[in-house]
Structures are given as structure tokens and as C-alpha cells.
């Protein structure tokens, strides 16, 4: 199955100190190996669009970075620190909860299903973690939250509950909730896949705005090819748990070298 | 009638204390069943199965009449609280466990993504939502508990049922006495039903 040799990252961005580094990362669920010895370096502030067929492992890839899935083998580094391991006397040992929480604080994630807290108003959804995780005062947390909710265009919905909002609005609140924690790296897991088509635009516009601000590292798993092309510095095509091809968007979309990439994009264009 | 009221007080006392014990046991056992340690789950499972698998009345008799042979003598009230509490705790632990499991995994994941600690996620994200699910079945158990307390009259505790029977034995006005006892049990249980319904409404504010 794995006759493909993964190309190492010769994609224009070179000589950087990676903010995220996957090294020989594998992940199996039972007997199924979804990620196979994958290597990937991400530069600070880089925007990476991760594309590939469903079941290719692209969501698992970012879920491991959010510590939602534990790699079966290999290491992941975030900002120079091992994520799932600790170095004790030169040996790698599994990280404890304390270490995980420390490294994890640099990462945030937006989910396909929004995952807002249904028992909290929009404002409380956004202030919950700043108050109870960062230890901010309620006033300070609310001030920050309102700034963020304003940024996503939802300042007038503070006292509403998730059920009272459209999917697009919910997802924008979820973005504000993640932003307020000020992560260096933001992960987007097919964030528009659960939305009605007419609501996709408003969410993409918000993400684009964040991307244009520049300093946040972003990994976007997406099926929105046009969008990925617009905002990504690099496209990574994954199939069967390995990176088949990667490079600048123009190159991948217009001139894909690998047969599997060509097939995937052809099928994709046909569908749309 | 004053005699009957004394019985009502005993029934209420017994219910409140047994309910508190049941509630504590239910939470402990409910969480223990979700433990990552197999031995904790195993012990809890044994507790739940023993109390679920045997008759409440036999449990009462056993604790009250058999335990003294092993040197453990408990008052009728203690026996009632202990047996009812452990019994309903065993049943209710299933409710606690299943309502926690019913909260979508995405909620926990959102908490992790916001770097919340496991206990914070449980306390502020999972439990408030699980409460809403567990409330109706827990309310049911509470009402059943009130009615089950009548069984303790058989181990000589002077509760409502016991007093009713005593009065009946003296007056022989069977129809009036037992009808009155019936009504009093209803009057004890029904306000609880209403209270639980109101609590449910309050907890679900904005969510439906």
C-alpha cells in the first residue's frame, strides 16, 4: 500500500525554525493505520491547507496536535517542546497531564460541529476558559470576549444561547472562543462542512481576516479548495496516511505532479 | 391522628436521610463505574449487582435480624436509612453514569482545546449538561424511595405505615385508616414531582 515515498518539504519555505514538527508520526486505531511515519515541519505564521480524500488521515493529523489523539509512535514538537513526551535524563517518557497542558496552551482548535457549550450564553462560552484556565477576572475576560465577538461580527448576540443562533453564527462564536485564548497555532477541522451552503461564506470571511493579520500559524483541514488556495502558503495533500505531495497552492492546484493528487483534484472539480 | 402525624415525621426523616445517602452513593458509584481502573469498576459493579439483584425487603430483614448474629446491631432507623440508601444509590448510580456518557464527546474535546483540566471539564461542561438528563429519572427514584419506606414498618420502625396499621388494629376502621395513609403518601410525593418539574425547567433555560 505504501509504495509512495514522501517528499520532504522542499516547498519554498526553507531554513526556518519550525513551530510544529511531526517526526515519523504514526497512528493506528486498532488494526487500521491512519497515519504512517509522517514527517511535517510548519514554519511560524505559515498557513497550511491540508487536503485529501475522506479517511486519508488529515483530521487525525491535527487532532494529534490538539492532544485529542495520541500518536502510536513518533514525536510531535510544538514551539521547540515535545508535545506527547518529556525528556527525563535524556530518555523520552510519556508526558503527564501537567506537561500536556503546558504545551497545549499554544494550540487552539475549531471543530466541524462547533462544539459550543449549549448550557452557556455566547458571552459565557467565550469567557469560560479565560476565567477558569487563564485566571482572568470576570471583567477582563468579558472585555476580551466582547472584543473577539465583535471581530467575528456577533457583538449583539452576547446573551443568546447556541441553539438560538444559526450554524454560521455558532461557528463564528467558536472561533472567538478559540481566539480569546491567544494560541500561537490554530487548527481548523473542516469548519464549514456542517454548514448550510449559504452560511459558509461568513465563516470563511472571518478565517480569512485572521489569516491576513499574519502572525498566527494555521493548519486548515478543508474541502474548500478555492479558499485553501486563497489563504494557504502551502498545500499538503494527504492520502492513505502519508503526505503524497506538497507545495505552493498554484503548483498543487494547477500542476500537480503526483497521479493521486491529479486524480483527487480531478474528481473534486467534477463534483463541484 | 396525632399518632399518624408522628409516623409521617418518621417517614420524612427516613426519606431525607436515605435520599442523602443514596445520592452520595449514586455519585460515588456512578463515577467509580467510569474509572480507568478496572478494580474500581469491578468493586462498584459488585455493589450495584448485589443491591439490584436482591429484594429490598429481604435486605432490610437481613441487616436487621441477621447482622446481630455477627455482632452488628443497628437500630431500625439506621437499618432503614442504610438499606434504602445503599439500594437506591445502586440504582441511581446507573443514571449518573449513563447521563455523563450521554454528553457528546465533542464537549470534552472543546474543553481540551481550551486547555481546561479534566476536573474543570467535568465540573463546568459535562455535569451541568448531564444534570438535566439525570434529573427526571432521579426524581422518579426519589418518589419511589418515599413509597418504599413503608417497608420499614415490617422491621418495627414507627413510620406512617406502621402507625396506620396500629390505629387500624385498635379502631378496626380499615377503610378510613388505610385511605388516609394512602392520601398522605400521595401528599408527600406529589409536591416533589412538581418541584422536580420546576427545577428541570429552570435548568433547561435557553436550551430548547
XYZ file of C-alpha atoms in Angstrom:
480
model
C 0.000 0.000 0.000
C 2.734 2.460 0.858
C 4.794 2.420 -2.292
C 4.801 6.195 -2.158
C 7.908 7.902 -0.985
C 7.023 11.004 0.940
C 8.624 14.084 -0.484
C 10.451 16.069 2.109
C 9.487 19.663 2.461
C 11.212 21.447 -0.381
C 8.431 23.911 -0.791
C 9.987 27.315 -0.949
C 9.976 27.937 2.774
C 13.359 26.843 3.966
C 15.762 27.303 6.830
C 13.084 28.044 9.333
C 12.897 27.009 12.940
C 9.653 25.034 12.814
C 6.892 25.880 15.262
C 5.386 22.460 14.667
C 7.380 19.400 13.757
C 5.996 15.930 13.124
C 8.683 13.260 13.070
C 7.908 9.757 11.931
C 4.452 10.033 13.419
C 2.188 7.007 13.086
C -1.291 6.481 14.411
C -3.358 3.318 14.411
C -6.913 2.736 15.502
C -6.947 -0.966 16.284
C -5.540 -2.654 13.203
C -6.049 0.324 10.927
C -3.061 2.553 10.461
C -4.390 6.005 9.608
C -1.097 7.919 9.753
C 2.121 6.298 8.547
C 5.519 7.609 9.613
C 4.585 11.104 8.640
C 7.059 13.996 8.716
C 5.936 17.586 8.522
C 7.530 20.882 9.515
C 5.455 24.012 9.868
C 7.040 27.439 9.878
C 5.897 30.118 12.325
C 2.972 32.092 10.886
C 2.674 29.666 7.998
C -0.816 28.845 6.712
C -1.118 25.257 5.602
C -4.090 23.870 3.749
C -4.400 20.138 4.315
C -6.405 18.395 1.618
C -7.127 14.802 0.753
C -9.945 12.280 0.406
C -12.045 11.401 3.436
C -10.370 8.797 5.579
C -6.939 9.907 4.443
C -5.890 10.821 7.979
C -5.890 14.597 7.647
C -8.205 15.190 10.606
C -6.258 12.711 12.747
C -3.118 14.643 11.894
C -4.335 17.844 13.515
C -6.211 16.061 16.315
C -2.871 14.654 17.483
C -1.514 18.192 17.626
C -4.505 19.219 19.784
C -3.763 16.212 22.058
C -7.130 14.667 21.229
C -5.460 11.580 19.757
C -2.249 10.066 20.970
C 0.287 9.065 18.305
C 1.120 5.364 18.257
C 4.740 6.232 17.555
C 6.908 9.160 16.556
C 7.184 12.609 18.094
C 5.485 15.949 17.681
C 7.193 19.162 18.707
C 5.425 22.425 19.357
C 7.489 25.568 19.582
C 10.622 23.597 20.398
C 8.992 21.397 23.033
C 7.925 17.797 22.740
C 4.151 17.507 22.943
C 3.419 13.929 23.890
C 6.721 13.190 25.581
C 9.039 14.540 28.193
C 12.757 14.216 28.282
C 13.888 12.708 31.545
C 17.650 12.089 31.806
C 17.867 12.008 28.050
C 15.099 9.426 27.674
C 11.692 10.041 26.184
C 8.884 9.272 28.590
C 5.158 9.798 28.028
C 4.052 13.273 29.044
C 1.864 13.762 32.090
C -1.248 15.913 32.197
C 0.688 18.896 33.503
C 3.156 18.818 30.618
C 0.384 18.300 28.075
C -1.472 21.312 29.401
C 1.617 23.481 29.271
C 2.421 22.718 25.636
C -1.226 22.558 24.629
C -1.746 26.161 25.690
C -0.052 27.204 22.442
C -2.629 25.405 20.312
C -6.298 26.104 19.660
C -8.851 24.346 17.508
C -12.113 24.949 15.696
C -14.300 21.910 15.143
C -16.577 20.795 12.368
C -19.512 20.562 14.785
C -18.699 23.859 16.568
C -18.919 22.136 19.989
C -20.183 25.229 21.746
C -21.340 24.684 25.314
C -25.139 24.546 24.994
C -25.798 25.479 28.615
C -23.944 28.774 28.372
C -24.701 32.050 26.660
C -22.396 33.190 23.877
C -20.568 35.511 26.237
C -20.026 32.762 28.798
C -18.908 30.349 26.101
C -16.111 32.768 25.315
C -15.254 33.855 28.884
C -15.285 30.384 30.454
C -11.716 29.387 29.624
C -10.118 32.832 30.161
C -11.615 32.933 33.658
C -11.066 29.336 34.724
C -7.938 28.436 32.751
C -6.029 31.710 32.405
C -7.309 33.061 35.713
C -8.526 36.395 34.368
C -11.043 38.428 36.318
C -14.607 38.353 35.011
C -14.411 41.979 33.869
C -11.190 41.460 31.992
C -12.414 38.216 30.426
C -15.642 39.848 29.321
C -13.812 42.769 27.840
C -11.600 40.425 25.819
C -14.547 38.258 24.855
C -16.557 41.189 23.604
C -13.622 42.381 21.506
C -13.387 38.934 19.944
C -17.124 38.614 19.406
C -17.035 41.999 17.744
C -14.274 40.785 15.483
C -16.444 37.886 14.298
C -19.404 40.231 13.945
C -21.553 38.931 16.784
C -21.390 41.554 19.457
C -25.179 41.774 19.607
C -25.661 38.090 20.491
C -23.931 38.053 23.864
C -26.872 36.790 25.891
C -28.175 34.261 23.419
C -27.713 30.533 23.734
C -26.128 28.422 20.974
C -29.472 26.896 19.926
C -30.805 30.343 19.142
C -28.127 31.011 16.532
C -27.528 29.789 13.005
C -24.722 27.339 12.293
C -22.612 30.083 10.768
C -23.060 32.278 13.803
C -22.272 29.390 16.134
C -19.080 28.640 14.265
C -18.046 32.281 14.444
C -18.554 32.231 18.211
C -16.444 29.064 18.342
C -13.711 30.969 16.515
C -13.941 33.835 19.005
C -13.812 31.312 21.859
C -10.582 29.828 20.489
C -9.027 33.215 19.644
C -9.577 34.632 23.100
C -7.070 32.085 24.456
C -4.464 33.650 22.185
C -2.888 30.457 20.785
C 0.130 30.601 18.504
C -1.194 27.787 16.389
C -4.794 27.433 15.303
C -6.240 24.253 13.865
C -9.340 24.212 11.681
C -11.047 20.861 11.233
C -13.375 21.102 8.225
C -15.019 24.039 9.889
C -17.547 24.687 7.130
C -18.543 21.089 6.377
C -21.521 21.094 8.748
C -22.864 24.412 7.470
C -25.623 25.173 5.012
C -24.037 26.414 1.776
C -25.278 29.974 2.212
C -23.584 30.208 5.634
C -20.141 29.052 4.509
C -19.037 32.457 3.242
C -19.474 34.341 6.523
C -17.282 31.825 8.345
C -14.602 31.782 5.663
C -14.523 35.578 5.684
C -13.736 35.578 9.405
C -10.977 32.997 8.981
C -9.529 34.956 6.110
C -9.386 38.048 8.239
C -7.453 36.178 10.916
C -5.124 34.755 8.279
C -4.428 38.205 6.865
C -3.395 39.502 10.267
C -0.451 37.272 9.591
C 1.159 36.174 12.824
C -0.914 33.118 13.655
C 0.205 29.706 12.433
C -2.757 27.967 10.845
C -3.389 24.386 9.820
C -6.608 24.057 7.906
C -8.140 20.734 7.026
C -10.610 21.693 4.362
C -12.652 20.740 1.344
C -12.946 24.365 0.273
C -10.277 24.268 -2.417
C -10.759 27.817 -3.608
C -10.477 29.069 -0.061
C -7.390 26.969 0.662
C -5.816 28.371 -2.456
C -6.515 31.936 -1.429
C -5.118 31.862 2.061
C -2.623 28.998 2.248
C 1.117 29.403 1.822
C 1.427 25.699 1.299
C -0.931 22.893 0.344
C -0.341 19.444 1.754
C -2.086 16.581 0.004
C -2.553 13.519 2.186
C -3.700 10.095 1.121
C -3.519 6.815 2.978
C -1.893 8.432 5.985
C 1.118 9.875 4.196
C 1.914 13.146 2.504
C 1.764 12.446 -1.196
C 2.623 15.898 -2.413
C 3.055 19.374 -1.039
C 3.937 22.807 -2.318
C 2.625 26.291 -3.049
C -1.110 26.367 -3.891
C -0.612 27.325 -7.557
C 1.698 24.413 -8.078
C -0.535 21.832 -6.401
C -3.772 23.011 -7.951
C -2.542 23.789 -11.433
C 0.290 21.451 -11.917
C 0.081 18.515 -9.528
C 2.931 16.111 -10.104
C 1.619 13.021 -8.466
C -1.004 10.877 -10.108
C -3.035 10.573 -6.905
C -3.141 14.312 -6.455
C -4.266 14.698 -10.044
C -6.994 12.116 -9.598
C -8.185 13.658 -6.367
C -8.354 17.168 -7.768
C -9.990 15.972 -10.990
C -12.671 14.117 -9.053
C -13.106 17.089 -6.825
C -13.525 19.551 -9.657
C -16.029 17.275 -11.329
C -18.147 17.127 -8.194
C -18.288 20.888 -7.914
C -54.495 11.445 64.085
C -51.586 12.942 66.106
C -50.217 9.419 66.271
C -50.381 9.213 62.496
C -48.565 12.550 62.200
C -45.742 11.167 64.322
C -45.481 8.415 61.741
C -45.356 10.998 58.972
C -42.404 12.676 60.678
C -40.549 9.362 60.893
C -41.281 8.638 57.225
C -39.982 12.062 56.203
C -36.878 11.703 58.370
C -36.168 8.322 56.929
C -36.743 9.521 53.370
C -34.488 12.550 53.705
C -31.625 10.640 55.284
C -31.900 7.676 52.930
C -32.103 10.049 49.958
C -28.942 11.854 51.025
C -27.095 8.576 51.447
C -28.481 7.306 48.133
C -27.410 10.481 46.371
C -23.872 10.276 47.724
C -23.608 6.572 46.921
C -25.016 7.149 43.439
C -22.397 9.781 42.644
C -19.531 7.801 44.084
C -20.585 4.602 42.362
C -21.540 6.407 39.154
C -18.103 7.969 38.854
C -16.373 4.808 40.004
C -18.029 2.932 37.164
C -16.331 5.384 34.777
C -12.939 4.948 36.420
C -9.987 3.954 34.294
C -9.013 1.410 36.931
C -10.627 -1.956 36.330
C -10.549 -2.879 40.013
C -12.563 0.209 40.999
C -15.101 -0.554 38.279
C -15.237 -4.180 39.366
C -15.900 -3.479 43.037
C -18.580 -0.963 42.172
C -20.184 -3.406 39.780
C -20.394 -5.992 42.584
C -22.034 -3.452 44.906
C -24.568 -2.449 42.280
C -25.428 -6.013 41.300
C -25.858 -7.209 44.889
C -28.306 -4.469 45.767
C -30.101 -4.600 42.456
C -30.294 -8.357 42.369
C -31.886 -8.989 45.754
C -35.190 -7.965 47.278
C -35.272 -4.743 49.255
C -37.453 -6.351 51.912
C -35.061 -9.269 52.328
C -32.148 -6.832 52.579
C -33.951 -4.991 55.383
C -34.672 -8.228 57.239
C -31.162 -9.465 56.715
C -29.498 -6.359 58.102
C -31.952 -6.055 60.992
C -32.265 -9.690 62.016
C -29.146 -11.453 60.666
C -26.350 -8.931 61.244
C -26.838 -9.034 65.039
C -25.662 -12.648 64.885
C -22.338 -11.257 63.657
C -22.263 -8.734 66.443
C -23.523 -5.793 64.411
C -26.707 -4.415 65.887
C -28.339 -1.473 64.178
C -31.466 0.385 65.201
C -34.499 0.071 62.949
C -33.972 3.640 61.773
C -30.295 3.059 60.985
C -31.170 -0.109 59.145
C -33.822 1.669 57.124
C -31.525 4.547 56.147
C -28.634 2.246 55.345
C -30.516 -0.307 53.282
C -32.726 2.152 51.432
C -29.780 4.476 50.810
C -27.485 1.770 49.504
C -30.265 0.201 47.490
C -31.397 3.351 45.726
C -27.806 4.516 45.436
C -27.059 1.383 43.440
C -29.944 2.015 41.067
C -29.261 5.707 40.704
C -25.552 5.185 40.018
C -26.580 3.798 36.627
C -28.415 7.057 35.945
C -25.395 9.147 36.891
C -23.082 7.009 34.784
C -25.270 6.933 31.707
C -26.105 10.637 31.726
C -22.423 11.539 31.905
C -21.758 9.191 28.997
C -24.646 10.751 27.079
C -22.872 14.103 26.736
C -21.277 14.231 23.266
C -17.529 13.680 23.103
C -17.182 16.981 21.286
C -17.912 18.807 24.535
C -14.921 17.249 26.258
C -12.789 17.885 23.192
C -13.788 21.538 23.114
C -12.741 21.740 26.757
C -9.377 20.153 25.991
C -8.869 22.523 23.069
C -9.392 25.385 25.521
C -6.777 23.759 27.759
C -9.199 23.008 30.578
C -8.201 20.421 33.174
C -10.195 17.171 33.308
C -11.855 18.196 36.581
C -12.818 21.589 35.208
C -14.330 19.952 32.138
C -16.323 17.612 34.354
C -17.495 20.320 36.714
C -18.336 23.136 34.323
C -19.035 21.435 30.996
C -20.185 17.846 31.462
C -22.027 17.814 34.796
C -24.255 20.838 34.182
C -25.460 19.183 30.988
C -25.671 15.710 32.497
C -27.757 17.083 35.405
C -30.535 17.891 33.013
C -30.583 14.332 31.730
C -30.353 12.720 35.168
C -32.958 14.868 36.852
C -36.172 13.141 35.676
C -35.010 9.572 36.451
C -33.506 10.666 39.781
C -36.803 12.333 40.643
C -38.571 9.094 39.869
C -36.279 7.188 42.185
C -36.819 9.726 44.949
C -40.581 9.292 44.750
C -40.197 5.545 44.683
C -37.964 5.833 47.718
C -40.686 7.624 49.689
C -43.095 4.844 48.942
C -40.561 2.108 49.663
C -40.064 3.464 53.166
C -43.362 1.795 54.045
C -41.443 -1.490 54.101
C -39.538 -0.449 57.219
C -42.761 -0.811 59.203
C -42.016 -4.514 58.944
C -38.815 -4.087 60.951
C -40.782 -2.298 63.680
C -39.911 1.270 62.737
C -42.841 3.538 63.700
C -43.286 5.184 60.337
C -46.500 6.284 58.658
C -47.396 2.785 57.548
C -46.649 1.256 60.949
C -48.759 3.861 62.744
C -51.580 3.351 60.274
C -51.580 -0.371 60.948
C -51.532 0.203 64.697
C -54.515 2.538 64.518
C -56.327 0.074 62.331
C -55.710 -2.725 64.796
C -57.256 -0.664 67.585
C -60.117 1.053 65.787
C -60.922 -1.524 63.107
C -61.843 1.349 60.772
C -59.868 -0.192 57.959
C -61.372 1.807 55.089
C -60.800 5.217 56.662
C -57.360 4.489 58.068
C -55.712 2.998 55.011
C -57.367 5.517 52.701
C -55.938 8.292 54.820
C -52.493 6.674 54.778
C -52.733 6.407 51.009
C -53.609 10.075 50.686
C -50.789 11.132 52.985
C -48.222 9.215 50.906
C -49.576 10.941 47.846
C -49.369 14.326 49.532
C -45.745 13.625 50.365
C -44.795 12.501 46.874
C -46.749 14.856 44.638
C -45.126 18.155 45.683
C -41.798 16.530 44.894
C -42.954 15.703 41.402
C -43.890 19.339 40.922
C -40.632 20.597 42.405
C -38.570 18.395 40.118
C -40.532 19.549 37.111
C -39.840 23.178 38.012
C -36.161 22.526 38.568
C -35.974 20.855 35.190
C -37.490 23.902 33.540
C -35.054 26.201 35.256
C -32.037 24.128 34.310
C -33.027 23.930 30.665
C -33.337 27.704 30.289
C -32.378 28.836 26.811
C -31.527 25.382 25.657
C -34.696 24.219 23.963
